[in-house]
Amino acid sequence: MQSNERVSDFQSEDIASLEVKKTTCYMCACRCGIRVHLRNGEVRYIDGNPEHPLNQGVICAKGASGVMKQNSPARLSMPLLRRPGTERGDGEFDEIGWDEVFALLEKRLAHIRSTDPKKFALFTGRDQMQALTGLFAKQFGTPNYAAHGGFCSVNMAAGMIYTIGGSFWEFGGPDLDRAKLFVMIGTAEDHHSNPLKIAISKFKRAGGRFVSINPIRTGYSAIADEWVPIKPGSDGALLLALIHVIIDKGLYDREFLTRYSNAGQLVNQTEGDDDFGLFAMDPEGDVVNPDYPHNKFWWDRHSDSLVPTHTPGADPRLSGEYALPDGKRVKPAFQLLVERVADYTPEWAAELTGIPAETIYRLAHEMGVTARDHKIHLPIAWTDSWGVEHQTVTGNPVAFHAMRGLAAHSNGFQTIRALAILMSLLGTIDRPGGFRHKAPFPRAIPPIAKPPRGPQDIKPDSPLEGMPLGFPADPNDLCVDDAGQPVRIDKAFSWEHPLSVHGLMHNVITNAWRGDPYRIDTLLIFMANMAWNSSMNTSDVRKMLNDKDETGEYKIPFLVVCDAFQSEMTAFADLVLPDTTYLERHDVMSILDRPISEFDGPVDAVRIPVVEPKGQCKPFQEVIIELASRLRLPAFTTPEGGRKFKDYPHFIVNYETAPGSGIGFLAGWRGVDGSKSICGEPNPNQWEMYAKNNCVFHHELPPSYQYMRNWNQGYMAWSKSVRMRRDADPILIHIYSDVLQKFRLAAQGKRTGKQPPEHLRERIETYFDPLPFFHEPLELQVTDRVTYPLNAVTQRPMAMYHSWDSQNAWLRQIHSHNYLFVNPTTAHAQGIADDDWIWVESTWGKVRCMCRYSEAVEPGTVWTWNAIGKAAGAWNLGPQANESKKGFLLNHLISEELALGGGGAPMSNSDPVTGQAGWYDVRVRIYKAGPAEPAETSPQFPPLRPYPGTGGVRRIWQAYFAGRTPSSTD
């Protein structure tokens, strides 16, 4: 009896010590709802939250392994200052306190702000609070701000937003609940992860057909009904050939195109005219919106005459050539598209893509027939922007999804324009079974936010005029000086990369090191491993971080790095700021930023701390609020100069985009009593309301507002009323882009205002084509294809996300090093056996690694996992760890710059329109390593030392959490 009582007492005590808290995951970008199980305040187990709308309880290996991220030996726990007399990269630091940190940064940044704000640069990696960091940069007055998008998938965002007003991932996606055919192009296995896994599972069980077009058959592609291997960088050729067939066979949705796109609008085709290539404007028509004029023309096929667009009863001709009353010749935009793709036949594309012409014909036919013959009609009444009432919502059930595989090429912008136009030809935009927008999209084409327009918008002790990141609508929106030279350190929004809406993070260090276009003083990097996997040309970038000028000063004088972990990058910092993990902080997934909205309406979410921060770790959000308050930035201080927000949670509750706007970072439970949504006064109990509701807010729109939102009168009125849009006019799809044509005309000297430098005129004229066209990636212009015959690409594995997870004890059991995956046919031709050590060489460098045979890769391509290979000792891994001895980084083979001819300075290895890094354009050759060479990866770097405050490897603890009983020898 006594024994039983003791057991009962133990069980009661054990149960009493258990606690479950809900928050939002951050082990990748999906932001799933999770439940964190704690015992005596220690995280013991993480599972999915079944009440969360995004993942519905599903969790992946990454999400579950947050336990080990929380207890990583690489965790930083205190602020660190580089020890006097040591060099960057040595990893020699002394502990300092936060008071000293803030005093140091306040003094330095205040001086910069009062003299030349652009000498301070803030660049952030894959964070999810860019609305806050962007606000800080704007208030500080520096144009030198950007996030990770420029080296991730800015082509996807820009190419689609400039075409249909929205994009894949956070801003829209495939409606697989109703689709019949799903085509995925260039999507790695980790992208969108749990939500997409759930959707594909339901789609396939419902009988849908899944086609994956990708050089590599892993992840999602492995479960596709058909895998179509394609050569990297040739996707645009395939898409243009599909458009060719769709048009040639009459499989496009004419009704959708005429009413909801600019396909029928008339384009000036009078040779020599200064407005050649622009839409003919009706001087007596209703402009509707002065910034986005609607007073354009159709040629009505009923009356065979010129009429204003969307004249009731009119039906525009989509083909032919016509004369305006003043004699100018015009053609419908669709006619110009027909002419453009006339020679883009499947036979032409087959040579470039490696896909047989018959396969291209078959895919195009399947897309067109599915869209035409399997229409969906939902009994939902709605009214379009021209006042026409519709009793049903129609859908053409062909859905697409694409990501970095399409984007990360220097020809990616026009490729993605072609994809968006293909989707539009099939009539799938914001319709059931096709592509559907997610709030706050769709937005105007282009969105109204604009960057600063030159040095005059950058003033000491003043907020920046314009936004650090924006969407230029014409050349006069560029951030250049009177000579047409770049104003930003990364040269974004200049004539080199005019539509670089996410900036060029991959060029910041190189440009700052060179002093081109000027020297900066302080570079603050948040959560970006720029000394390793977040840089092209990694080996040389590491040297740049250490390089000094003739006075002995570092060429980048002061480098601040904020991260939660010891990394390759923190070793080069002058000041290290220890960030918290996602389980230790308040955080928001805001509609102002990177939302997690659903198709049926806006969604945002929060993170709330489930454990105390480790040591002296401080959330970067708190650092930003503190610095902004000390620097007396206007949005963060009272009119008298006092502090407005005591901390980050207080800021989130009380900040409004404008006084009395009712718009803040969170849309749920607004108003003083929490009774308002989207728009309302600050609610002091807002955090508590989110905590009580699974940390997520979901506003479901009426069914009549959930579709056709580009042209939905009711949705537009609502969107304007809650300030998601400034205007309520329709957003026509840009089959033909007059935005791009304005840049081309400037390059031709036919436009007043800002002009490109002479050496860039041909470049602008070539690449700013208003219709998609195919050009090979820029790197092929400087590469000997005979010497380097293979394409080389990297992608993240499903089980890891950037560098964050490759030091996670659980996930390391899945991937502790990487291989170069090679098709056996390709390997045999070089006499390479499975598991051989080989050299992979490009024009720019070479690495030694291990080969692994794989038939899940097309023969002209080799590939590997990204970010698993590590520098010795980084992430507090042992210097002999597999990650550094067997793992490797393909970035050593990729250049951030190219010498593109003409005798000029090197230019960024990026898309000439957007500045998207050309990660997937490198060409390589492979050959066996010598028998006497060491069986380890090359290059190697001196091992990093552990930092003050980082933990050692806890073998007994890790063995326990791995589910095995530790032995006495542990």
Coordinates of N, CA and C in Angstrom, one line a residue, residues 593-773:
D593 N 3.4 42.4 -43.9 CA 4.7 41.8 -44.2 C 4.7 40.6 -45.0
R594 N 4.9 39.4 -44.4 CA 4.9 38.1 -45.1 C 3.7 37.3 -44.5
P595 N 2.5 37.6 -45.0 CA 1.3 37.0 -44.3 C 1.2 35.5 -44.6
I596 N 0.2 34.9 -43.8 CA -0.1 33.5 -44.0 C -1.5 33.3 -44.4
S597 N -2.0 34.3 -45.2 CA -3.5 34.3 -45.5 C -3.9 33.1 -46.2
E598 N -5.2 32.8 -46.1 CA -5.8 31.7 -46.9 C -6.5 32.3 -48.1
F599 N -6.9 31.4 -49.0 CA -7.6 31.9 -50.2 C -8.9 32.6 -49.8
D600 N -9.6 32.2 -48.7 CA -10.9 32.8 -48.4 C -10.8 34.0 -47.5
G601 N -9.6 34.5 -47.2 CA -9.5 35.7 -46.5 C -8.2 35.9 -45.8
P602 N -8.0 37.1 -45.2 CA -6.8 37.4 -44.5 C -6.5 36.6 -43.3
V603 N -5.3 36.2 -43.0 CA -4.9 35.5 -41.9 C -3.6 36.1 -41.4
D604 N -3.4 36.3 -40.1 CA -2.1 36.6 -39.5 C -1.9 35.8 -38.3
A605 N -0.7 35.8 -37.7 CA -0.4 34.9 -36.6 C 0.7 35.5 -35.8
V606 N 0.8 35.0 -34.6 CA 1.9 35.5 -33.7 C 2.7 34.3 -33.1
R607 N 3.8 34.7 -32.5 CA 4.5 33.8 -31.7 C 4.5 34.4 -30.3
I608 N 4.3 33.6 -29.3 CA 4.4 34.0 -27.9 C 5.5 33.2 -27.2
P609 N 6.2 33.7 -26.3 CA 7.3 33.0 -25.6 C 6.7 31.8 -24.9
V610 N 7.4 30.6 -25.0 CA 7.0 29.4 -24.3 C 8.1 29.1 -23.2
V611 N 9.3 29.7 -23.4 CA 10.3 29.5 -22.4 C 11.1 30.9 -22.3
E612 N 11.8 31.0 -21.3 CA 12.6 32.3 -21.1 C 13.8 32.3 -22.1
P613 N 14.2 33.5 -22.5 CA 15.4 33.5 -23.3 C 16.6 33.0 -22.6
K614 N 17.5 32.4 -23.4 CA 18.7 31.8 -22.9 C 19.7 32.9 -22.5
G615 N 20.3 32.8 -21.4 CA 21.3 33.8 -21.0 C 20.9 35.2 -21.2
Q616 N 21.7 36.0 -21.9 CA 21.4 37.4 -22.2 C 20.9 37.6 -23.6
C617 N 20.3 36.6 -24.2 CA 19.8 36.7 -25.5 C 18.6 37.7 -25.5
K618 N 18.6 38.5 -26.6 CA 17.5 39.5 -26.7 C 16.9 39.4 -28.1
P619 N 15.6 39.4 -28.3 CA 15.0 39.3 -29.6 C 15.5 40.6 -30.5
F620 N 15.8 40.3 -31.7 CA 16.2 41.4 -32.6 C 15.1 42.5 -32.7
Q621 N 13.8 42.1 -32.5 CA 12.8 43.0 -32.5 C 13.0 44.1 -31.4
E622 N 13.4 43.6 -30.2 CA 13.6 44.4 -29.1 C 14.8 45.4 -29.4
V623 N 15.8 44.8 -30.0 CA 17.0 45.6 -30.4 C 16.6 46.8 -31.3
I624 N 15.7 46.5 -32.3 CA 15.3 47.5 -33.2 C 14.5 48.6 -32.5
I625 N 13.6 48.2 -31.6 CA 12.7 49.1 -30.9 C 13.6 50.0 -30.0
E626 N 14.6 49.4 -29.3 CA 15.5 50.1 -28.4 C 16.3 51.1 -29.2
L627 N 16.9 50.7 -30.3 CA 17.8 51.6 -31.1 C 16.9 52.7 -31.7
A628 N 15.7 52.4 -32.2 CA 14.9 53.4 -32.8 C 14.5 54.5 -31.7
S629 N 14.3 54.0 -30.5 CA 13.9 55.0 -29.4 C 15.0 55.8 -29.0
R630 N 16.2 55.2 -28.9 CA 17.4 56.0 -28.5 C 17.8 57.0 -29.6
L631 N 17.6 56.6 -30.9 CA 18.0 57.5 -32.0 C 16.9 58.5 -32.3
R632 N 15.8 58.4 -31.5 CA 14.6 59.4 -31.6 C 14.0 59.4 -33.1
L633 N 13.9 58.2 -33.6 CA 13.3 58.1 -34.9 C 11.8 58.5 -34.8
P634 N 11.3 59.3 -35.7 CA 9.9 59.9 -35.5 C 8.8 58.9 -35.2
A635 N 8.8 57.8 -35.9 CA 7.7 56.8 -35.7 C 7.8 56.1 -34.3
F636 N 8.9 56.2 -33.7 CA 9.1 55.5 -32.4 C 9.1 56.5 -31.2
T637 N 8.9 57.8 -31.4 CA 9.0 58.7 -30.3 C 7.8 59.7 -30.4
T638 N 7.6 60.3 -29.3 CA 6.5 61.3 -29.2 C 7.0 62.6 -29.8
P639 N 6.0 63.5 -30.1 CA 6.5 64.8 -30.7 C 7.5 65.6 -29.8
E640 N 7.5 65.3 -28.5 CA 8.5 65.9 -27.6 C 9.8 65.2 -27.6
G641 N 9.9 64.0 -28.3 CA 11.1 63.3 -28.3 C 11.2 62.2 -27.3
G642 N 10.1 61.9 -26.6 CA 10.1 60.9 -25.6 C 9.9 59.5 -26.2
R643 N 10.1 58.5 -25.5 CA 10.0 57.1 -26.0 C 8.5 56.8 -26.1
K644 N 8.1 56.2 -27.2 CA 6.7 56.0 -27.4 C 6.3 54.5 -27.0
F645 N 7.2 53.6 -27.2 CA 6.9 52.2 -27.0 C 7.9 51.6 -26.0
K646 N 7.4 50.9 -25.0 CA 8.3 50.4 -23.9 C 9.0 49.2 -24.4
D647 N 8.4 48.4 -25.3 CA 9.1 47.2 -25.8 C 8.4 46.7 -27.1
Y648 N 8.8 45.6 -27.6 CA 8.2 45.1 -28.9 C 6.7 44.8 -28.8
P649 N 6.3 44.0 -27.8 CA 4.8 43.7 -27.6 C 4.0 45.0 -27.6
H650 N 4.5 46.0 -26.8 CA 3.8 47.3 -26.7 C 3.7 48.0 -28.1
F651 N 4.8 47.9 -28.8 CA 4.9 48.5 -30.2 C 3.8 47.8 -31.1
I652 N 3.8 46.5 -31.1 CA 2.8 45.8 -32.0 C 1.4 46.2 -31.7
V653 N 1.0 46.3 -30.4 CA -0.3 46.7 -30.0 C -0.6 48.1 -30.4
N654 N 0.3 49.1 -30.2 CA 0.0 50.5 -30.3 C 0.4 51.2 -31.6
Y655 N 1.2 50.6 -32.4 CA 1.7 51.2 -33.6 C 0.5 51.3 -34.6
E656 N 0.4 52.4 -35.3 CA -0.5 52.6 -36.4 C 0.2 53.2 -37.6
T657 N -0.1 52.7 -38.8 CA 0.6 53.2 -40.0 C 0.5 54.7 -40.2
A658 N -0.6 55.3 -39.7 CA -0.8 56.7 -39.6 C -1.6 57.0 -38.4
P659 N -1.5 58.2 -37.8 CA -2.3 58.4 -36.6 C -3.8 58.3 -36.8
G660 N -4.4 57.4 -36.0 CA -5.8 57.2 -36.2 C -6.2 56.3 -37.3
S661 N -5.3 55.7 -38.0 CA -5.6 54.8 -39.2 C -6.3 53.6 -38.8
G662 N -6.1 53.1 -37.6 CA -6.6 51.8 -37.2 C -5.9 50.6 -37.9
I663 N -4.9 50.9 -38.6 CA -4.1 49.8 -39.3 C -2.8 49.6 -38.5
G664 N -2.6 48.4 -38.0 CA -1.3 48.1 -37.3 C -0.8 46.8 -37.9
F665 N 0.2 46.2 -37.1 CA 0.8 45.0 -37.6 C -0.1 43.8 -37.4
L666 N -1.0 43.8 -36.5 CA -2.0 42.7 -36.4 C -3.4 43.1 -36.7
A667 N -4.1 42.2 -37.4 CA -5.4 42.6 -37.9 C -6.5 42.0 -37.0
G668 N -6.2 41.1 -36.1 CA -7.3 40.5 -35.3 C -7.5 41.2 -34.0
W669 N -8.7 41.2 -33.5 CA -9.1 41.7 -32.2 C -8.7 43.1 -32.0
R670 N -9.0 44.0 -33.0 CA -8.7 45.4 -32.8 C -9.8 46.1 -32.1
G671 N -9.7 47.4 -31.9 CA -10.7 48.1 -31.2 C -10.4 48.0 -29.7
V672 N -10.9 48.9 -28.9 CA -10.5 48.9 -27.5 C -11.0 47.7 -26.8
D673 N -12.1 47.1 -27.3 CA -12.6 45.9 -26.6 C -12.4 44.6 -27.5
G674 N -11.6 44.7 -28.5 CA -11.3 43.6 -29.4 C -12.4 43.1 -30.3
S675 N -13.3 43.9 -30.5 CA -14.5 43.5 -31.3 C -14.3 43.8 -32.8
K676 N -13.3 44.5 -33.2 CA -13.1 44.9 -34.6 C -12.0 44.0 -35.3
S677 N -12.1 43.9 -36.6 CA -11.2 43.1 -37.4 C -10.6 43.9 -38.5
I678 N -9.3 43.7 -38.9 CA -8.6 44.3 -39.9 C -8.2 45.7 -39.6
C679 N -9.2 46.5 -39.3 CA -9.1 47.9 -39.0 C -9.8 48.3 -37.7
G680 N -9.1 49.0 -36.8 CA -9.7 49.4 -35.6 C -8.6 49.9 -34.6
E681 N -9.1 50.6 -33.6 CA -8.2 51.2 -32.6 C -7.4 50.1 -31.9
P682 N -6.2 50.6 -31.4 CA -5.4 49.6 -30.6 C -6.2 49.0 -29.5
N683 N -5.9 47.7 -29.3 CA -6.5 46.9 -28.2 C -5.4 46.5 -27.2
P684 N -5.4 47.0 -26.0 CA -4.4 46.6 -25.0 C -4.3 45.2 -24.7
N685 N -5.3 44.4 -25.0 CA -5.3 43.0 -24.7 C -5.2 42.1 -26.0
Q686 N -4.6 42.7 -27.0 CA -4.6 42.0 -28.3 C -3.7 40.7 -28.2
W687 N -2.6 40.8 -27.6 CA -1.7 39.6 -27.5 C -2.5 38.5 -26.7
E688 N -3.2 38.8 -25.7 CA -3.9 37.8 -24.9 C -5.0 37.2 -25.8
M689 N -5.6 38.0 -26.6 CA -6.7 37.4 -27.5 C -6.1 36.4 -28.5
Y690 N -4.9 36.7 -29.0 CA -4.3 35.8 -30.0 C -3.9 34.5 -29.2
A691 N -3.4 34.7 -28.0 CA -3.0 33.5 -27.2 C -4.1 32.6 -27.0
K692 N -5.3 33.1 -26.7 CA -6.5 32.3 -26.5 C -7.1 31.7 -27.7
N693 N -6.6 32.1 -28.9 CA -7.1 31.6 -30.1 C -6.1 31.0 -31.0
N694 N -5.2 30.1 -30.4 CA -4.2 29.4 -31.1 C -3.2 30.2 -31.8
C695 N -3.1 31.5 -31.4 CA -2.0 32.4 -31.9 C -2.3 32.8 -33.4
V696 N -3.5 32.6 -33.8 CA -3.8 32.9 -35.2 C -5.2 33.6 -35.3
F697 N -5.3 34.5 -36.3 CA -6.5 35.2 -36.6 C -6.9 34.9 -38.1
H698 N -8.1 34.6 -38.3 CA -8.6 34.3 -39.7 C -9.9 35.0 -39.9
H699 N -9.8 35.9 -40.9 CA -11.0 36.7 -41.3 C -11.6 36.1 -42.6
E700 N -12.7 35.5 -42.6 CA -13.3 34.8 -43.8 C -14.1 35.8 -44.6
L701 N -13.8 36.0 -45.8 CA -14.5 36.9 -46.7 C -15.9 36.3 -47.1
P702 N -16.9 37.1 -47.4 CA -18.1 36.5 -48.0 C -17.8 35.8 -49.3
P703 N -18.4 34.7 -49.6 CA -18.1 34.0 -50.8 C -18.0 34.8 -52.1
S704 N -18.8 35.9 -52.2 CA -18.8 36.7 -53.4 C -17.6 37.5 -53.5
Y705 N -16.8 37.6 -52.4 CA -15.5 38.4 -52.5 C -14.3 37.5 -52.6
Q706 N -14.5 36.2 -52.7 CA -13.4 35.3 -52.6 C -12.7 34.9 -54.0
Y707 N -13.3 35.4 -55.0 CA -12.8 35.0 -56.4 C -12.8 36.3 -57.3
M708 N -12.1 36.2 -58.4 CA -12.1 37.2 -59.4 C -11.7 38.6 -58.7
R709 N -10.8 38.6 -57.8 CA -10.6 39.8 -57.0 C -9.9 40.9 -57.7
N710 N -9.2 40.6 -58.8 CA -8.7 41.7 -59.7 C -9.8 42.6 -60.2
W711 N -11.0 42.1 -60.4 CA -12.1 42.8 -61.0 C -13.4 42.7 -60.3
N712 N -13.3 42.4 -59.0 CA -14.5 42.2 -58.2 C -14.9 43.5 -57.5
Q713 N -16.0 44.0 -57.9 CA -16.4 45.4 -57.3 C -16.6 45.3 -55.8
G714 N -17.2 44.3 -55.3 CA -17.5 44.2 -53.9 C -16.2 44.0 -53.1
Y715 N -15.3 43.2 -53.6 CA -14.0 43.0 -52.9 C -13.2 44.2 -52.9
M716 N -13.1 44.9 -54.1 CA -12.3 46.1 -54.2 C -12.8 47.2 -53.2
A717 N -14.1 47.3 -53.1 CA -14.7 48.3 -52.2 C -14.3 48.0 -50.7
W718 N -14.4 46.7 -50.4 CA -14.0 46.3 -49.0 C -12.5 46.5 -48.8
S719 N -11.7 46.1 -49.8 CA -10.2 46.2 -49.7 C -9.8 47.6 -49.5
K720 N -10.5 48.6 -50.2 CA -10.2 50.0 -50.0 C -10.6 50.5 -48.6
S721 N -11.8 50.0 -48.2 CA -12.3 50.4 -46.9 C -11.4 50.1 -45.7
V722 N -10.7 48.9 -45.8 CA -9.8 48.5 -44.8 C -8.3 48.8 -45.1
R723 N -8.2 49.6 -46.2 CA -6.9 50.1 -46.6 C -5.9 49.1 -47.0
M724 N -6.4 48.0 -47.5 CA -5.4 47.0 -48.2 C -5.1 47.5 -49.6
R725 N -6.0 48.3 -50.2 CA -5.7 49.0 -51.4 C -6.0 50.5 -51.2
R726 N -5.2 51.3 -51.9 CA -5.5 52.7 -51.9 C -6.7 53.0 -52.8
D727 N -6.8 52.3 -53.9 CA -7.8 52.6 -54.9 C -8.7 51.3 -55.1
A728 N -9.8 51.5 -55.8 CA -10.8 50.4 -56.0 C -11.0 50.1 -57.5
D729 N -10.1 50.5 -58.3 CA -10.2 50.3 -59.7 C -9.8 48.9 -60.1
P730 N -10.2 48.3 -61.2 CA -9.9 47.0 -61.6 C -8.4 46.9 -61.9
I731 N -7.8 45.6 -61.7 CA -6.4 45.4 -62.0 C -6.4 44.4 -63.2
L732 N -6.2 45.0 -64.4 CA -6.2 44.1 -65.6 C -4.8 43.4 -65.7
I733 N -4.9 42.1 -66.1 CA -3.7 41.4 -66.3 C -2.9 42.0 -67.5
H734 N -1.5 42.1 -67.2 CA -0.7 42.7 -68.2 C -0.1 41.6 -69.2
I735 N -0.9 41.2 -70.1 CA -0.3 40.4 -71.2 C 0.8 41.1 -71.9
Y736 N 0.6 42.4 -72.1 CA 1.6 43.3 -72.7 C 1.9 44.3 -71.6
S737 N 3.2 44.5 -71.3 CA 3.7 45.4 -70.2 C 4.1 46.7 -70.8
D738 N 3.3 47.7 -70.6 CA 3.7 49.1 -71.0 C 4.7 49.6 -70.0
V739 N 4.7 49.1 -68.8 CA 5.8 49.5 -67.8 C 7.1 49.2 -68.4
L740 N 7.3 48.0 -68.9 CA 8.6 47.6 -69.4 C 8.9 48.4 -70.7
Q741 N 7.9 48.7 -71.5 CA 8.1 49.5 -72.7 C 8.6 50.9 -72.4
K742 N 8.2 51.5 -71.3 CA 8.6 52.8 -70.9 C 10.1 52.9 -70.7
F743 N 10.7 51.8 -70.1 CA 12.1 51.7 -69.9 C 12.8 51.5 -71.2
R744 N 12.2 50.8 -72.1 CA 12.9 50.5 -73.4 C 12.9 51.9 -74.2
L745 N 11.8 52.6 -74.1 CA 11.8 53.9 -74.8 C 12.8 54.9 -74.3
A746 N 13.0 54.9 -73.0 CA 14.0 55.7 -72.4 C 15.4 55.3 -72.9
A747 N 15.7 54.0 -73.0 CA 16.9 53.5 -73.6 C 17.1 53.9 -75.0
Q748 N 16.0 54.1 -75.7 CA 16.1 54.5 -77.1 C 16.1 56.0 -77.3
G749 N 16.1 56.7 -76.2 CA 16.1 58.2 -76.2 C 14.8 58.8 -76.6
K750 N 13.7 58.1 -76.4 CA 12.4 58.6 -76.8 C 11.5 59.1 -75.6
R751 N 12.1 59.2 -74.4 CA 11.3 59.6 -73.3 C 12.1 60.7 -72.6
T752 N 11.4 61.7 -72.1 CA 12.0 62.7 -71.2 C 12.2 62.1 -69.9
G753 N 13.0 62.9 -69.1 CA 13.2 62.4 -67.7 C 14.5 61.6 -67.6
K754 N 14.6 60.7 -66.6 CA 15.8 60.0 -66.4 C 16.2 59.1 -67.6
Q755 N 17.5 59.2 -67.8 CA 18.1 58.5 -69.0 C 19.2 57.5 -68.5
P756 N 19.3 56.3 -69.1 CA 20.3 55.4 -68.7 C 21.7 55.8 -69.2
P757 N 22.8 55.5 -68.5 CA 24.1 55.8 -69.1 C 24.3 55.1 -70.4
E758 N 25.1 55.6 -71.2 CA 25.3 55.1 -72.6 C 25.6 53.6 -72.6
H759 N 26.4 53.2 -71.7 CA 26.9 51.8 -71.8 C 25.8 50.8 -71.4
L760 N 24.6 51.3 -70.9 CA 23.5 50.4 -70.5 C 22.3 50.6 -71.4
R761 N 22.4 51.4 -72.4 CA 21.2 51.6 -73.2 C 20.8 50.3 -73.9
E762 N 21.8 49.7 -74.5 CA 21.5 48.4 -75.3 C 20.9 47.4 -74.3
R763 N 21.5 47.3 -73.1 CA 21.1 46.3 -72.2 C 19.6 46.5 -71.8
I764 N 19.2 47.8 -71.5 CA 17.8 48.1 -71.2 C 16.9 47.8 -72.3
E765 N 17.3 48.2 -73.5 CA 16.5 48.0 -74.7 C 16.2 46.5 -75.0
T766 N 17.2 45.7 -74.7 CA 17.1 44.3 -75.0 C 16.2 43.6 -74.0
Y767 N 16.5 43.8 -72.7 CA 15.8 43.0 -71.7 C 14.5 43.5 -71.2
F768 N 14.2 44.8 -71.4 CA 12.9 45.4 -71.0 C 11.9 45.3 -72.2
D769 N 11.7 44.0 -72.6 CA 10.8 43.8 -73.7 C 9.4 43.7 -73.1
P770 N 8.4 44.3 -73.7 CA 7.1 44.3 -73.1 C 6.4 42.9 -73.2
L771 N 6.9 42.0 -74.0 CA 6.4 40.7 -74.1 C 7.5 39.7 -73.8
P772 N 7.1 38.6 -73.2 CA 8.2 37.6 -72.8 C 8.9 37.1 -74.0
F773 N 10.2 36.9 -73.8 CA 11.0 36.3 -74.8 C 12.1 35.4 -74.1

